[in-house]
Amino acid sequence: MSARNNVAPSTLEVDLVDGGVVVRYLDGREAFYHGVPDPVEGAVRTPPGKEVHVLVTDPDGVEGVMTYVNDRNTHDDILESTGVGRVMLDANDEEELFPGVTVSTEGYSIRVEADLSVVDGRVFVFAEDEMSEHAYELVAGDAGDGDEE
């Protein structure tokens, strides 16, 4: 399989609806993330082996940037035409996706952490595969360690 590169995201239209989150790509297509995101304080560790998408929106949730983490399936030109970004992490790697939002690898899981005093908006994490979909919203608080599986 060919190497994959980091791709910068573009601003996309977002719609928070009953039952999920709709993201409208630059090419006119839409993605619907099913389910109301579970609130998680500060950080989330995704279940191992899932495709992980991080959405950071404005405070009203009407526009935002979407970044895929360690996506090895989507070609760079497709990401660029849709406006979705991508970040590739090595083992024990960490990167800032957006001011106040970092992603890191933890074994086969991805950890997404948000400093909501820095982020002027909302942070959603979607982790999915053929078997299940998980949706989280990072919220302010300091109870527990914030890891969810």
Short mmCIF file of C-alpha atoms in Angstrom, two decimals:
data_model
loop_
_atom_site.label_atom_id
_atom_site.label_comp_id
_atom_site.label_asym_id
_atom_site.label_seq_id
_atom_site.Cartn_x
_atom_site.Cartn_y
_atom_site.Cartn_z
CA MET A 1 0.00 0.00 0.00
CA SER A 2 1.31 3.46 -0.81
CA ALA A 3 2.41 5.91 1.87
CA ARG A 4 -0.16 8.33 3.22
CA ASN A 5 0.54 11.96 4.03
CA ASN A 6 -0.83 14.50 6.45
CA VAL A 7 -3.53 16.62 4.80
CA ALA A 8 -4.73 19.97 6.19
CA PRO A 9 -8.51 20.18 6.73
CA SER A 10 -10.84 22.83 5.32
CA THR A 11 -13.82 24.39 7.07
CA LEU A 12 -16.94 22.27 6.56
CA GLU A 13 -20.62 22.78 7.28
CA VAL A 14 -21.88 20.85 10.32
CA ASP A 15 -25.43 20.14 11.47
CA LEU A 16 -26.12 18.79 14.96
CA VAL A 17 -29.44 16.97 14.54
CA ASP A 18 -31.58 14.64 16.62
CA GLY A 19 -29.88 11.27 16.46
CA GLY A 20 -26.42 12.36 15.33
CA VAL A 21 -24.08 14.73 13.57
CA VAL A 22 -24.09 15.60 9.85
CA VAL A 23 -20.90 16.79 8.16
CA ARG A 24 -21.21 18.28 4.65
CA TYR A 25 -18.08 17.88 2.55
CA LEU A 26 -16.79 20.44 0.04
CA ASP A 27 -17.81 18.13 -2.82
CA GLY A 28 -21.48 18.21 -1.69
CA ARG A 29 -21.63 14.76 -0.09
CA GLU A 30 -22.65 14.25 3.53
CA ALA A 31 -21.59 11.93 6.31
CA PHE A 32 -23.99 11.10 9.12
CA TYR A 33 -22.49 10.01 12.43
CA HIS A 34 -25.25 8.06 14.21
CA GLY A 35 -26.14 8.58 17.82
CA VAL A 36 -25.97 11.46 20.24
CA PRO A 37 -22.30 11.73 21.29
CA ASP A 38 -21.56 10.57 24.84
CA PRO A 39 -20.06 13.37 26.96
CA VAL A 40 -16.55 12.53 28.17
CA GLU A 41 -14.52 14.80 30.41
CA GLY A 42 -11.24 16.05 28.96
CA ALA A 43 -9.97 13.04 26.98
CA VAL A 44 -11.14 9.86 25.30
CA ARG A 45 -9.23 6.71 24.40
CA THR A 46 -10.95 5.02 21.49
CA PRO A 47 -11.52 1.29 21.31
CA PRO A 48 -8.56 -0.45 19.61
CA GLY A 49 -8.51 -0.79 15.83
CA LYS A 50 -11.28 1.70 15.04
CA GLU A 51 -11.27 4.38 12.34
CA VAL A 52 -11.02 7.63 14.29
CA HIS A 53 -12.42 10.97 13.08
CA VAL A 54 -12.08 14.17 15.11
CA LEU A 55 -14.44 17.09 14.49
CA VAL A 56 -13.78 20.50 16.05
CA THR A 57 -16.67 22.92 15.55
CA ASP A 58 -17.35 26.57 16.26
CA PRO A 59 -19.28 27.26 19.50
CA ASP A 60 -22.64 27.01 17.69
CA GLY A 61 -21.77 23.73 15.96
CA VAL A 62 -22.57 25.02 12.46
CA GLU A 63 -19.10 24.70 10.93
CA GLY A 64 -15.90 22.92 11.79
CA VAL A 65 -12.85 20.97 10.70
CA MET A 66 -12.75 17.18 10.39
CA THR A 67 -9.52 15.20 10.64
CA TYR A 68 -9.05 11.47 10.16
CA VAL A 69 -6.41 9.91 12.41
CA ASN A 70 -4.14 7.24 10.88
CA ASP A 71 -6.46 6.69 7.90
CA ARG A 72 -4.62 4.45 5.44
CA ASN A 73 -7.52 3.89 3.04
CA THR A 74 -8.36 7.32 1.65
CA HIS A 75 -6.18 8.84 -1.07
CA ASP A 76 -4.82 12.35 -0.55
CA ASP A 77 -6.73 13.78 -3.54
CA ILE A 78 -10.05 12.51 -2.16
CA LEU A 79 -9.38 14.11 1.21
CA GLU A 80 -8.42 17.38 -0.46
CA SER A 81 -11.60 17.41 -2.60
CA THR A 82 -13.83 16.73 0.42
CA GLY A 83 -12.06 19.12 2.82
CA VAL A 84 -11.27 16.40 5.35
CA GLY A 85 -7.81 16.43 6.88
CA ARG A 86 -5.60 13.54 7.90
CA VAL A 87 -2.85 13.10 10.44
CA MET A 88 -0.61 10.04 10.51
CA LEU A 89 0.88 9.06 13.86
CA ASP A 90 3.67 6.61 14.61
CA ALA A 91 3.73 4.46 17.74
CA ASN A 92 3.99 6.60 20.88
CA ASP A 93 3.43 9.73 18.77
CA GLU A 94 1.43 12.87 19.56
CA GLU A 95 0.28 15.79 17.44
CA GLU A 96 -1.80 18.92 17.93
CA LEU A 97 -4.74 18.83 15.49
CA PHE A 98 -6.12 22.20 16.42
CA PRO A 99 -5.14 24.65 19.17
CA GLY A 100 -6.05 22.86 22.38
CA VAL A 101 -6.79 19.48 20.73
CA THR A 102 -4.12 16.76 20.66
CA VAL A 103 -4.15 13.18 19.44
CA SER A 104 -1.74 10.46 20.45
CA THR A 105 -1.30 6.73 20.05
CA GLU A 106 -1.78 4.37 22.99
CA GLY A 107 -1.16 0.82 21.83
CA TYR A 108 -3.81 0.12 19.20
CA SER A 109 -5.99 2.94 20.49
CA ILE A 110 -6.05 6.65 19.77
CA ARG A 111 -6.29 9.15 22.60
CA VAL A 112 -7.90 12.51 21.89
CA GLU A 113 -7.51 15.22 24.50
CA ALA A 114 -8.95 18.73 24.55
CA ASP A 115 -8.13 21.73 26.68
CA LEU A 116 -11.54 23.35 26.44
CA SER A 117 -10.23 26.59 27.95
CA VAL A 118 -8.27 26.97 24.69
CA VAL A 119 -10.79 25.51 22.21
CA ASP A 120 -13.43 28.04 21.18
CA GLY A 121 -15.98 25.46 20.17
CA ARG A 122 -16.93 21.82 20.55
CA VAL A 123 -14.84 18.67 20.09
CA PHE A 124 -16.37 15.42 18.83
CA VAL A 125 -14.63 12.06 18.38
CA PHE A 126 -16.06 9.28 16.23
CA ALA A 127 -14.61 5.76 16.34
CA GLU A 128 -16.07 3.14 14.03
CA ASP A 129 -15.60 -0.01 12.04
CA GLU A 130 -17.88 -2.54 10.35
CA MET A 131 -19.06 -3.81 13.74
CA SER A 132 -19.81 -0.68 15.78
CA GLU A 133 -19.89 3.10 15.96
CA HIS A 134 -18.91 5.20 18.97
CA ALA A 135 -19.49 8.95 19.28
CA TYR A 136 -18.09 11.17 22.04
CA GLU A 137 -18.09 14.86 22.85
CA LEU A 138 -15.22 16.12 24.99
CA VAL A 139 -16.58 18.31 27.78
CA ALA A 140 -15.06 20.33 30.62
CA GLY A 141 -14.41 18.59 33.92
CA ASP A 142 -11.76 16.69 35.80
CA ALA A 143 -13.49 13.64 37.27
CA GLY A 144 -11.70 10.35 36.55
CA ASP A 145 -9.09 9.90 33.87
CA GLY A 146 -11.48 10.43 30.94
CA ASP A 147 -10.59 7.16 29.21
CA GLU A 148 -13.54 5.44 27.54
CA GLU A 149 -13.63 2.11 25.73
#
